[in-house]
């Protein structure tokens, strides 16, 4: 079994995450599809203190781009679709046959729905029927008006919301569009291109290859904590991994200073031996795929990260929505920003560097902040007292 330096594994991970050289590409349909397919997915999240998670994740890789142009690529050209990969995500349409298998398996493999479906079959049929007749609808279309009280109307928001979720996850509905981040659903047949779901055995191998490709080199724990959907039995994953090892597509390796079994695709061994150079500075969204498995970020980069939005304010250490600072291939600190949209001002409320910052790190962080401000449409950046003053 060959052993590789930890730095090599970290650099390959950054390259696979399209972060080895941020801002080197221009947003286009082809580039967007390639990046998102390589990542496995781009997470969606409703927190908007700075910008929505998927916009930020793509800014970290593309630099400033036109959000309206991105929305058209997603919701008009269907370069990406919404489905569940790690959490709710944008996934590449080119991977639809694979995700179609997850959709087809959803009812069979999620037995917790059985009792609900028996009790709410009428709601399910009516929700799907309303969308078939009226076109794309959001969950608000199924909410009972307050004036009706509890006694009138057949709609109940919770059952109808569950119906929408079930119909979406099982592939009968698809997300048609979003307005103010609220989803509108339509029949999948009217949104998605025709596809044939991948076979079950092929899907398990595809899922594992996709994960290994996105990570470069993966500890055994990474295989279940990166793309966490669909939830697989440990035995299923081990069987798929054993098949890849037996076929010679994957191989077990060691990573210096890290215990446990690690794996990589054989095709990635040359890059592990001589990983690509990394350069540049960017900031990462808390929901960036580089951070999906926090233990991996700590193991490879020595960076212990926690999203503190769910932590009571008096107990926060770094801030509400801190962005890790990625500089020259290292996670070297974090800052806590806020977007004051009405004032067109980007405020940095706190900056925390892991060690005394040298000039290159300060200049790189200032550059990333200027790029972020441009992306957000902020005309002013304010920073606290400290080494960044005068650089932005």
mmCIF file of C-alpha atoms in Angstrom:
data_model
loop_
_atom_site.group_PDB
_atom_site.id
_atom_site.type_symbol
_atom_site.label_atom_id
_atom_site.label_comp_id
_atom_site.label_asym_id
_atom_site.label_seq_id
_atom_site.Cartn_x
_atom_site.Cartn_y
_atom_site.Cartn_z
ATOM 1 C CA UNK A 1 0.000 0.000 0.000
ATOM 2 C CA UNK A 2 1.431 3.361 -1.033
ATOM 3 C CA UNK A 3 1.461 6.316 1.326
ATOM 4 C CA UNK A 4 1.234 9.954 0.236
ATOM 5 C CA UNK A 5 1.948 13.228 2.056
ATOM 6 C CA UNK A 6 -1.063 14.877 3.639
ATOM 7 C CA UNK A 7 -0.344 18.057 1.657
ATOM 8 C CA UNK A 8 -0.720 16.093 -1.581
ATOM 9 C CA UNK A 9 -4.147 14.837 -0.531
ATOM 10 C CA UNK A 10 -5.181 18.359 0.479
ATOM 11 C CA UNK A 11 -3.998 19.896 -2.795
ATOM 12 C CA UNK A 12 -5.767 17.274 -4.883
ATOM 13 C CA UNK A 13 -8.942 17.870 -2.872
ATOM 14 C CA UNK A 14 -8.745 21.591 -3.642
ATOM 15 C CA UNK A 15 -8.199 20.892 -7.318
ATOM 16 C CA UNK A 16 -11.226 18.579 -7.452
ATOM 17 C CA UNK A 17 -13.281 21.221 -5.690
ATOM 18 C CA UNK A 18 -12.192 23.805 -8.313
ATOM 19 C CA UNK A 19 -10.471 25.843 -5.599
ATOM 20 C CA UNK A 20 -6.816 25.322 -6.518
ATOM 21 C CA UNK A 21 -6.963 28.596 -8.448
ATOM 22 C CA UNK A 22 -10.175 30.522 -7.742
ATOM 23 C CA UNK A 23 -11.560 33.058 -10.234
ATOM 24 C CA UNK A 24 -9.767 31.473 -13.208
ATOM 25 C CA UNK A 25 -12.899 30.664 -15.213
ATOM 26 C CA UNK A 26 -15.847 32.516 -16.711
ATOM 27 C CA UNK A 27 -19.393 31.432 -15.963
ATOM 28 C CA UNK A 28 -20.929 29.631 -18.932
ATOM 29 C CA UNK A 29 -23.280 26.699 -19.370
ATOM 30 C CA UNK A 30 -20.413 24.311 -20.035
ATOM 31 C CA UNK A 31 -18.244 25.566 -17.167
ATOM 32 C CA UNK A 32 -21.159 25.549 -14.729
ATOM 33 C CA UNK A 33 -22.156 21.989 -15.646
ATOM 34 C CA UNK A 34 -18.559 20.781 -15.325
ATOM 35 C CA UNK A 35 -17.950 22.402 -11.940
ATOM 36 C CA UNK A 36 -21.203 21.219 -10.365
ATOM 37 C CA UNK A 37 -20.857 17.700 -11.766
ATOM 38 C CA UNK A 38 -17.323 17.492 -10.362
ATOM 39 C CA UNK A 39 -18.485 18.687 -6.928
ATOM 40 C CA UNK A 40 -21.464 16.351 -6.904
ATOM 41 C CA UNK A 41 -23.751 19.228 -5.931
ATOM 42 C CA UNK A 42 -23.954 22.812 -4.704
ATOM 43 C CA UNK A 43 -25.879 23.189 -1.473
ATOM 44 C CA UNK A 44 -28.940 25.431 -1.184
ATOM 45 C CA UNK A 45 -29.763 27.222 2.050
ATOM 46 C CA UNK A 46 -32.183 29.980 3.013
ATOM 47 C CA UNK A 47 -29.839 32.057 5.224
ATOM 48 C CA UNK A 48 -29.375 35.410 3.520
ATOM 49 C CA UNK A 49 -27.323 37.565 5.885
ATOM 50 C CA UNK A 50 -24.728 37.879 3.128
ATOM 51 C CA UNK A 51 -26.066 36.005 0.069
ATOM 52 C CA UNK A 52 -27.718 32.653 -0.581
ATOM 53 C CA UNK A 53 -25.379 29.691 -0.172
ATOM 54 C CA UNK A 54 -25.361 28.488 -3.792
ATOM 55 C CA UNK A 55 -24.531 31.951 -5.117
ATOM 56 C CA UNK A 56 -21.618 32.246 -2.675
ATOM 57 C CA UNK A 57 -20.281 28.757 -3.393
ATOM 58 C CA UNK A 58 -20.118 29.521 -7.103
ATOM 59 C CA UNK A 59 -18.635 32.999 -6.507
ATOM 60 C CA UNK A 60 -15.760 31.331 -4.599
ATOM 61 C CA UNK A 61 -14.890 29.533 -7.833
ATOM 62 C CA UNK A 62 -15.940 31.918 -10.603
ATOM 63 C CA UNK A 63 -15.494 35.301 -8.963
ATOM 64 C CA UNK A 64 -18.085 38.034 -9.622
ATOM 65 C CA UNK A 65 -20.760 36.937 -12.078
ATOM 66 C CA UNK A 66 -24.297 37.935 -13.040
ATOM 67 C CA UNK A 67 -26.758 36.152 -10.747
ATOM 68 C CA UNK A 68 -29.592 36.667 -13.225
ATOM 69 C CA UNK A 69 -27.527 34.889 -15.872
ATOM 70 C CA UNK A 70 -26.956 32.000 -13.474
ATOM 71 C CA UNK A 71 -30.670 31.763 -12.707
ATOM 72 C CA UNK A 72 -31.418 31.533 -16.428
ATOM 73 C CA UNK A 73 -28.897 28.713 -16.826
ATOM 74 C CA UNK A 74 -30.584 26.858 -13.974
ATOM 75 C CA UNK A 75 -34.293 27.534 -14.366
ATOM 76 C CA UNK A 76 -34.605 28.185 -18.094
ATOM 77 C CA UNK A 77 -31.851 26.184 -19.775
ATOM 78 C CA UNK A 78 -31.903 23.495 -17.052
ATOM 79 C CA UNK A 79 -28.130 23.128 -16.927
ATOM 80 C CA UNK A 80 -28.681 22.248 -13.269
ATOM 81 C CA UNK A 81 -31.680 20.821 -11.449
ATOM 82 C CA UNK A 82 -32.651 20.764 -7.804
ATOM 83 C CA UNK A 83 -32.434 17.517 -5.886
ATOM 84 C CA UNK A 84 -30.982 16.115 -2.675
ATOM 85 C CA UNK A 85 -27.272 15.212 -2.743
ATOM 86 C CA UNK A 86 -25.696 16.293 0.551
ATOM 87 C CA UNK A 87 -28.681 18.364 1.575
ATOM 88 C CA UNK A 88 -30.974 20.199 -0.838
ATOM 89 C CA UNK A 89 -28.646 20.894 -3.753
ATOM 90 C CA UNK A 90 -28.265 21.938 -7.332
ATOM 91 C CA UNK A 91 -26.975 18.952 -9.290
ATOM 92 C CA UNK A 92 -25.863 18.673 -12.903
ATOM 93 C CA UNK A 93 -28.567 17.714 -15.414
ATOM 94 C CA UNK A 94 -25.979 15.467 -17.027
ATOM 95 C CA UNK A 95 -26.213 13.284 -13.911
ATOM 96 C CA UNK A 96 -30.003 12.954 -14.176
ATOM 97 C CA UNK A 97 -29.998 9.243 -15.034
ATOM 98 C CA UNK A 98 -28.146 8.561 -11.763
ATOM 99 C CA UNK A 99 -30.352 10.788 -9.628
ATOM 100 C CA UNK A 100 -33.324 9.269 -11.433
ATOM 101 C CA UNK A 101 -32.430 5.987 -9.754
ATOM 102 C CA UNK A 102 -32.522 7.707 -6.354
ATOM 103 C CA UNK A 103 -35.933 9.135 -7.256
ATOM 104 C CA UNK A 104 -37.239 5.767 -8.379
ATOM 105 C CA UNK A 105 -36.005 4.137 -5.175
ATOM 106 C CA UNK A 106 -37.291 6.860 -2.863
ATOM 107 C CA UNK A 107 -40.616 5.283 -1.926
ATOM 108 C CA UNK A 108 -39.273 1.767 -1.613
ATOM 109 C CA UNK A 109 -36.269 2.786 0.476
ATOM 110 C CA UNK A 110 -38.061 5.306 2.717
ATOM 111 C CA UNK A 111 -40.590 3.146 4.520
ATOM 112 C CA UNK A 112 -41.413 5.939 6.964
ATOM 113 C CA UNK A 113 -43.740 7.322 4.293
ATOM 114 C CA UNK A 114 -45.983 4.237 4.232
ATOM 115 C CA UNK A 115 -48.435 5.240 6.965
ATOM 116 C CA UNK A 116 -48.551 8.848 5.756
ATOM 117 C CA UNK A 117 -49.293 7.797 2.178
ATOM 118 C CA UNK A 118 -52.128 5.528 3.307
ATOM 119 C CA UNK A 119 -53.675 8.353 5.332
ATOM 120 C CA UNK A 120 -53.080 11.123 2.808
ATOM 121 C CA UNK A 121 -53.524 9.551 -0.605
ATOM 122 C CA UNK A 122 -56.278 12.045 -1.425
ATOM 123 C CA UNK A 123 -54.030 15.001 -0.641
ATOM 124 C CA UNK A 124 -51.277 13.540 -2.799
ATOM 125 C CA UNK A 125 -53.606 13.090 -5.764
ATOM 126 C CA UNK A 126 -55.142 16.532 -5.419
ATOM 127 C CA UNK A 127 -51.779 18.309 -5.139
ATOM 128 C CA UNK A 128 -50.469 16.575 -8.244
ATOM 129 C CA UNK A 129 -53.776 17.188 -10.026
ATOM 130 C CA UNK A 130 -53.790 20.902 -9.227
ATOM 131 C CA UNK A 131 -50.289 21.291 -10.645
ATOM 132 C CA UNK A 132 -51.209 19.270 -13.737
ATOM 133 C CA UNK A 133 -54.180 21.552 -14.420
ATOM 134 C CA UNK A 134 -52.867 24.945 -13.277
ATOM 135 C CA UNK A 135 -49.141 24.716 -14.022
ATOM 136 C CA UNK A 136 -46.256 25.554 -11.656
ATOM 137 C CA UNK A 137 -47.362 26.193 -8.070
ATOM 138 C CA UNK A 138 -45.585 26.954 -4.810
ATOM 139 C CA UNK A 139 -46.510 25.596 -1.404
ATOM 140 C CA UNK A 140 -48.335 28.838 -0.610
ATOM 141 C CA UNK A 141 -50.929 27.946 -3.242
ATOM 142 C CA UNK A 142 -52.041 25.098 -0.990
ATOM 143 C CA UNK A 143 -52.254 27.028 2.275
ATOM 144 C CA UNK A 144 -55.767 27.424 3.669
ATOM 145 C CA UNK A 145 -56.708 31.122 3.981
ATOM 146 C CA UNK A 146 -56.992 32.225 7.594
ATOM 147 C CA UNK A 147 -60.579 33.344 6.924
ATOM 148 C CA UNK A 148 -61.615 29.761 6.330
ATOM 149 C CA UNK A 149 -60.587 28.610 9.768
ATOM 150 C CA UNK A 150 -60.020 24.941 10.484
ATOM 151 C CA UNK A 151 -63.401 23.644 9.478
ATOM 152 C CA UNK A 152 -63.541 24.601 5.806
ATOM 153 C CA UNK A 153 -61.656 23.616 2.713
ATOM 154 C CA UNK A 154 -59.770 20.398 2.220
ATOM 155 C CA UNK A 155 -56.324 21.979 2.098
ATOM 156 C CA UNK A 156 -54.082 21.729 5.109
ATOM 157 C CA UNK A 157 -50.640 23.262 4.665
ATOM 158 C CA UNK A 158 -48.670 20.521 6.408
ATOM 159 C CA UNK A 159 -50.095 17.532 4.497
ATOM 160 C CA UNK A 160 -49.870 19.435 1.210
ATOM 161 C CA UNK A 161 -46.277 20.440 1.957
ATOM 162 C CA UNK A 162 -45.437 16.822 2.737
ATOM 163 C CA UNK A 163 -47.122 15.836 -0.533
ATOM 164 C CA UNK A 164 -44.993 18.321 -2.480
ATOM 165 C CA UNK A 165 -41.827 17.015 -0.821
ATOM 166 C CA UNK A 166 -42.720 13.413 -1.494
ATOM 167 C CA UNK A 167 -43.695 14.043 -5.117
ATOM 168 C CA UNK A 168 -40.455 15.979 -5.679
ATOM 169 C CA UNK A 169 -38.166 13.455 -4.015
ATOM 170 C CA UNK A 170 -39.808 10.567 -5.864
ATOM 171 C CA UNK A 171 -39.403 12.329 -9.211
ATOM 172 C CA UNK A 172 -43.051 13.019 -10.053
ATOM 173 C CA UNK A 173 -42.573 16.766 -9.574
ATOM 174 C CA UNK A 174 -39.528 18.947 -10.207
ATOM 175 C CA UNK A 175 -38.598 22.446 -9.084
ATOM 176 C CA UNK A 176 -39.693 24.706 -11.917
ATOM 177 C CA UNK A 177 -38.391 28.034 -10.569
ATOM 178 C CA UNK A 178 -37.784 30.123 -7.488
ATOM 179 C CA UNK A 179 -39.048 33.564 -6.541
ATOM 180 C CA UNK A 180 -37.624 35.154 -3.396
ATOM 181 C CA UNK A 181 -36.190 31.698 -2.741
ATOM 182 C CA UNK A 182 -39.642 30.064 -2.656
ATOM 183 C CA UNK A 183 -39.884 27.001 -4.893
ATOM 184 C CA UNK A 184 -42.546 26.485 -7.528
ATOM 185 C CA UNK A 185 -43.157 22.895 -8.610
ATOM 186 C CA UNK A 186 -44.306 21.484 -11.917
ATOM 187 C CA UNK A 187 -44.723 17.998 -13.324
ATOM 188 C CA UNK A 188 -41.283 16.495 -13.852
ATOM 189 C CA UNK A 189 -42.285 15.529 -17.388
ATOM 190 C CA UNK A 190 -42.715 19.226 -18.198
ATOM 191 C CA UNK A 191 -39.433 20.322 -16.604
ATOM 192 C CA UNK A 192 -36.844 17.577 -16.979
ATOM 193 C CA UNK A 193 -35.546 16.010 -20.175
ATOM 194 C CA UNK A 194 -36.521 12.405 -20.775
ATOM 195 C CA UNK A 195 -34.205 9.924 -19.059
ATOM 196 C CA UNK A 196 -33.941 6.269 -18.120
ATOM 197 C CA UNK A 197 -33.001 5.684 -14.461
ATOM 198 C CA UNK A 198 -29.668 3.993 -13.963
ATOM 199 C CA UNK A 199 -29.709 0.423 -12.654
ATOM 200 C CA UNK A 200 -29.339 -0.022 -8.898
ATOM 201 C CA UNK A 201 -25.931 -1.734 -8.955
ATOM 202 C CA UNK A 202 -24.587 0.775 -11.468
ATOM 203 C CA UNK A 203 -25.874 3.635 -9.314
ATOM 204 C CA UNK A 204 -24.025 2.450 -6.220
ATOM 205 C CA UNK A 205 -20.773 2.379 -8.182
ATOM 206 C CA UNK A 206 -21.544 5.755 -9.778
ATOM 207 C CA UNK A 207 -22.215 7.322 -6.383
ATOM 208 C CA UNK A 208 -18.942 6.013 -5.005
ATOM 209 C CA UNK A 209 -16.957 7.095 -8.067
ATOM 210 C CA UNK A 210 -18.558 10.534 -7.894
ATOM 211 C CA UNK A 211 -17.600 10.836 -4.241
ATOM 212 C CA UNK A 212 -14.021 9.654 -4.781
ATOM 213 C CA UNK A 213 -13.671 11.952 -7.776
ATOM 214 C CA UNK A 214 -14.864 14.978 -5.795
ATOM 215 C CA UNK A 215 -12.534 14.213 -2.875
ATOM 216 C CA UNK A 216 -9.447 12.959 -4.698
ATOM 217 C CA UNK A 217 -8.420 10.767 -1.779
ATOM 218 C CA UNK A 218 -10.996 9.774 0.800
ATOM 219 C CA UNK A 219 -10.948 8.314 4.274
ATOM 220 C CA UNK A 220 -13.530 5.623 4.813
ATOM 221 C CA UNK A 221 -15.648 8.045 6.882
ATOM 222 C CA UNK A 222 -15.661 10.547 4.002
ATOM 223 C CA UNK A 223 -17.513 8.092 1.782
ATOM 224 C CA UNK A 224 -20.699 8.388 3.843
ATOM 225 C CA UNK A 225 -20.400 12.040 4.912
ATOM 226 C CA UNK A 226 -19.809 13.841 1.638
ATOM 227 C CA UNK A 227 -22.811 13.068 -0.579
ATOM 228 C CA UNK A 228 -25.073 11.859 2.208
ATOM 229 C CA UNK A 229 -28.084 11.074 -0.006
ATOM 230 C CA UNK A 230 -29.412 8.572 -0.620
ATOM 231 C CA UNK A 231 -28.711 7.032 2.747
ATOM 232 C CA UNK A 232 -27.055 3.688 2.143
ATOM 233 C CA UNK A 233 -26.545 0.746 4.407
ATOM 234 C CA UNK A 234 -22.890 0.358 5.379
ATOM 235 C CA UNK A 235 -22.884 -3.058 3.775
ATOM 236 C CA UNK A 236 -24.044 -1.642 0.440
ATOM 237 C CA UNK A 237 -21.234 0.909 0.368
ATOM 238 C CA UNK A 238 -18.626 -1.649 1.352
ATOM 239 C CA UNK A 239 -19.852 -3.961 -1.389
ATOM 240 C CA UNK A 240 -19.622 -1.195 -4.001
ATOM 241 C CA UNK A 241 -16.151 -0.249 -2.738
ATOM 242 C CA UNK A 242 -15.018 -3.862 -2.841
ATOM 243 C CA UNK A 243 -16.214 -4.078 -6.448
ATOM 244 C CA UNK A 244 -14.197 -0.970 -7.409
ATOM 245 C CA UNK A 245 -11.112 -2.329 -5.646
ATOM 246 C CA UNK A 246 -11.496 -5.728 -7.282
ATOM 247 C CA UNK A 247 -11.925 -4.229 -10.752
ATOM 248 C CA UNK A 248 -8.802 -2.123 -10.271
ATOM 249 C CA UNK A 249 -10.672 1.194 -10.565
ATOM 250 C CA UNK A 250 -9.847 2.129 -6.965
ATOM 251 C CA UNK A 251 -6.999 1.351 -4.614
ATOM 252 C CA UNK A 252 -6.351 1.628 -0.891
ATOM 253 C CA UNK A 253 -3.641 4.105 0.112
ATOM 254 C CA UNK A 254 -2.181 5.695 3.208
ATOM 255 C CA UNK A 255 -1.925 9.391 4.066
ATOM 256 C CA UNK A 256 0.988 10.455 6.240
ATOM 257 C CA UNK A 257 -0.026 11.407 9.758
ATOM 258 C CA UNK A 258 -3.608 10.202 9.328
ATOM 259 C CA UNK A 259 -4.896 6.865 10.532
ATOM 260 C CA UNK A 260 -7.473 4.582 9.012
ATOM 261 C CA UNK A 261 -8.115 3.379 5.497
ATOM 262 C CA UNK A 262 -7.964 5.841 2.612
ATOM 263 C CA UNK A 263 -8.990 5.221 -0.983
ATOM 264 C CA UNK A 264 -8.526 6.851 -4.363
ATOM 265 C CA UNK A 265 -9.332 6.121 -7.971
ATOM 266 C CA UNK A 266 -6.377 4.556 -9.748
ATOM 267 C CA UNK A 267 -6.696 7.239 -12.428
ATOM 268 C CA UNK A 268 -5.948 9.835 -9.728
ATOM 269 C CA UNK A 269 -2.648 8.322 -8.563
ATOM 270 C CA UNK A 270 -0.510 10.487 -10.900
ATOM 271 C CA UNK A 271 -2.066 13.644 -9.421
ATOM 272 C CA UNK A 272 -1.522 12.369 -5.902
ATOM 273 C CA UNK A 273 2.134 11.851 -6.744
ATOM 274 C CA UNK A 274 2.469 15.321 -8.255
ATOM 275 C CA UNK A 275 -0.585 17.358 -7.222
ATOM 276 C CA UNK A 276 -1.394 20.623 -8.997
ATOM 277 C CA UNK A 277 -0.063 23.848 -7.591
ATOM 278 C CA UNK A 278 -2.526 25.942 -5.657
ATOM 279 C CA UNK A 279 -2.655 29.710 -5.546
ATOM 280 C CA UNK A 280 -4.913 32.641 -4.835
ATOM 281 C CA UNK A 281 -7.229 33.626 -2.030
ATOM 282 C CA UNK A 282 -10.966 33.267 -1.682
ATOM 283 C CA UNK A 283 -13.617 33.042 1.006
ATOM 284 C CA UNK A 284 -15.814 30.003 1.507
ATOM 285 C CA UNK A 285 -19.520 29.800 2.186
ATOM 286 C CA UNK A 286 -20.246 27.902 5.425
ATOM 287 C CA UNK A 287 -22.145 25.373 3.278
ATOM 288 C CA UNK A 288 -19.359 24.910 0.738
ATOM 289 C CA UNK A 289 -18.770 21.309 -0.294
ATOM 290 C CA UNK A 290 -15.153 21.625 0.870
ATOM 291 C CA UNK A 291 -16.621 21.777 4.387
ATOM 292 C CA UNK A 292 -19.420 19.218 4.097
ATOM 293 C CA UNK A 293 -17.437 16.808 6.250
ATOM 294 C CA UNK A 294 -15.954 18.948 9.025
ATOM 295 C CA UNK A 295 -13.728 16.123 10.235
ATOM 296 C CA UNK A 296 -12.084 15.955 6.817
ATOM 297 C CA UNK A 297 -11.336 19.701 6.839
ATOM 298 C CA UNK A 298 -9.714 19.300 10.238
ATOM 299 C CA UNK A 299 -7.720 16.240 9.180
ATOM 300 C CA UNK A 300 -6.372 17.691 5.918
ATOM 301 C CA UNK A 301 -6.100 21.390 6.742
ATOM 302 C CA UNK A 302 -5.939 21.492 10.544
ATOM 303 C CA UNK A 303 -9.035 23.717 10.441
ATOM 304 C CA UNK A 304 -11.789 23.163 13.002
ATOM 305 C CA UNK A 305 -14.907 24.839 11.650
ATOM 306 C CA UNK A 306 -18.412 25.223 13.028
ATOM 307 C CA UNK A 307 -21.337 27.232 11.697
ATOM 308 C CA UNK A 308 -22.433 29.377 14.628
ATOM 309 C CA UNK A 309 -25.783 30.592 13.277
ATOM 310 C CA UNK A 310 -27.451 28.004 15.511
ATOM 311 C CA UNK A 311 -25.310 28.896 18.536
ATOM 312 C CA UNK A 312 -26.764 31.411 21.051
ATOM 313 C CA UNK A 313 -25.089 34.794 20.530
ATOM 314 C CA UNK A 314 -23.306 34.887 23.935
ATOM 315 C CA UNK A 315 -21.687 31.525 23.159
ATOM 316 C CA UNK A 316 -20.401 32.334 19.669
ATOM 317 C CA UNK A 317 -16.639 32.369 19.322
ATOM 318 C CA UNK A 318 -16.147 33.833 15.843
ATOM 319 C CA UNK A 319 -19.485 35.226 14.662
ATOM 320 C CA UNK A 320 -22.895 34.483 13.190
ATOM 321 C CA UNK A 321 -21.990 33.520 9.597
ATOM 322 C CA UNK A 322 -18.225 33.271 9.344
ATOM 323 C CA UNK A 323 -16.499 32.617 6.026
ATOM 324 C CA UNK A 324 -13.297 30.560 6.127
ATOM 325 C CA UNK A 325 -10.330 32.205 4.396
ATOM 326 C CA UNK A 326 -8.621 29.949 1.841
ATOM 327 C CA UNK A 327 -5.160 31.275 0.965
ATOM 328 C CA UNK A 328 -2.553 29.489 -1.143
ATOM 329 C CA UNK A 329 -4.082 26.106 -0.392
ATOM 330 C CA UNK A 330 -4.432 26.616 3.369
ATOM 331 C CA UNK A 331 -7.425 27.473 5.548
ATOM 332 C CA UNK A 332 -5.888 30.287 7.564
ATOM 333 C CA UNK A 333 -8.713 32.087 9.328
ATOM 334 C CA UNK A 334 -12.261 33.334 9.103
ATOM 335 C CA UNK A 335 -14.182 36.566 8.973
ATOM 336 C CA UNK A 336 -17.738 37.532 9.907
ATOM 337 C CA UNK A 337 -19.408 39.652 7.186
ATOM 338 C CA UNK A 338 -22.811 41.284 6.749
ATOM 339 C CA UNK A 339 -24.325 42.672 3.569
ATOM 340 C CA UNK A 340 -26.119 45.981 4.181
ATOM 341 C CA UNK A 341 -28.078 45.960 0.936
ATOM 342 C CA UNK A 342 -29.871 49.279 1.340
ATOM 343 C CA UNK A 343 -26.578 51.039 2.072
ATOM 344 C CA UNK A 344 -24.659 49.034 -0.559
ATOM 345 C CA UNK A 345 -22.088 48.338 2.127
ATOM 346 C CA UNK A 346 -20.210 45.151 2.973
ATOM 347 C CA UNK A 347 -19.356 45.150 6.651
ATOM 348 C CA UNK A 348 -16.711 42.860 8.123
ATOM 349 C CA UNK A 349 -17.604 42.666 11.780
ATOM 350 C CA UNK A 350 -14.653 40.543 12.872
ATOM 351 C CA UNK A 351 -11.534 38.919 11.405
ATOM 352 C CA UNK A 352 -9.727 35.983 12.986
ATOM 353 C CA UNK A 353 -6.436 34.768 11.533
ATOM 354 C CA UNK A 354 -4.989 31.494 12.791
ATOM 355 C CA UNK A 355 -1.564 33.110 13.077
ATOM 356 C CA UNK A 356 0.008 36.512 12.583
ATOM 357 C CA UNK A 357 -0.806 37.314 8.951
ATOM 358 C CA UNK A 358 1.984 38.055 6.514
ATOM 359 C CA UNK A 359 1.655 40.638 3.756
ATOM 360 C CA UNK A 360 0.620 38.154 1.053
ATOM 361 C CA UNK A 361 -2.253 36.826 3.146
ATOM 362 C CA UNK A 362 -3.495 40.328 3.952
ATOM 363 C CA UNK A 363 -3.336 41.399 0.323
ATOM 364 C CA UNK A 364 -5.076 38.199 -0.779
ATOM 365 C CA UNK A 365 -7.845 38.609 1.812
ATOM 366 C CA UNK A 366 -8.338 42.232 0.782
ATOM 367 C CA UNK A 367 -8.556 41.165 -2.865
ATOM 368 C CA UNK A 368 -11.164 38.513 -2.008
ATOM 369 C CA UNK A 369 -13.204 41.078 -0.073
ATOM 370 C CA UNK A 370 -13.141 43.509 -2.996
ATOM 371 C CA UNK A 371 -14.255 40.693 -5.294
ATOM 372 C CA UNK A 372 -17.055 39.757 -2.905
ATOM 373 C CA UNK A 373 -18.184 43.383 -2.637
ATOM 374 C CA UNK A 374 -18.312 43.652 -6.429
ATOM 375 C CA UNK A 375 -20.377 40.469 -6.588
ATOM 376 C CA UNK A 376 -22.798 41.739 -3.937
ATOM 377 C CA UNK A 377 -23.088 45.179 -5.519
ATOM 378 C CA UNK A 378 -21.561 46.859 -2.450
ATOM 379 C CA UNK A 379 -19.821 50.162 -3.066
ATOM 380 C CA UNK A 380 -18.153 50.341 0.332
ATOM 381 C CA UNK A 381 -16.316 47.880 2.563
ATOM 382 C CA UNK A 382 -15.875 48.533 6.257
ATOM 383 C CA UNK A 383 -13.519 46.461 8.390
ATOM 384 C CA UNK A 384 -12.681 46.532 12.119
ATOM 385 C CA UNK A 385 -9.452 47.893 13.465
ATOM 386 C CA UNK A 386 -6.586 45.665 12.558
ATOM 387 C CA UNK A 387 -4.246 44.697 9.743
ATOM 388 C CA UNK A 388 -6.892 44.874 6.969
ATOM 389 C CA UNK A 389 -7.540 48.576 7.579
ATOM 390 C CA UNK A 390 -6.340 50.593 4.615
ATOM 391 C CA UNK A 391 -6.141 47.577 2.270
ATOM 392 C CA UNK A 392 -9.783 47.476 1.128
#
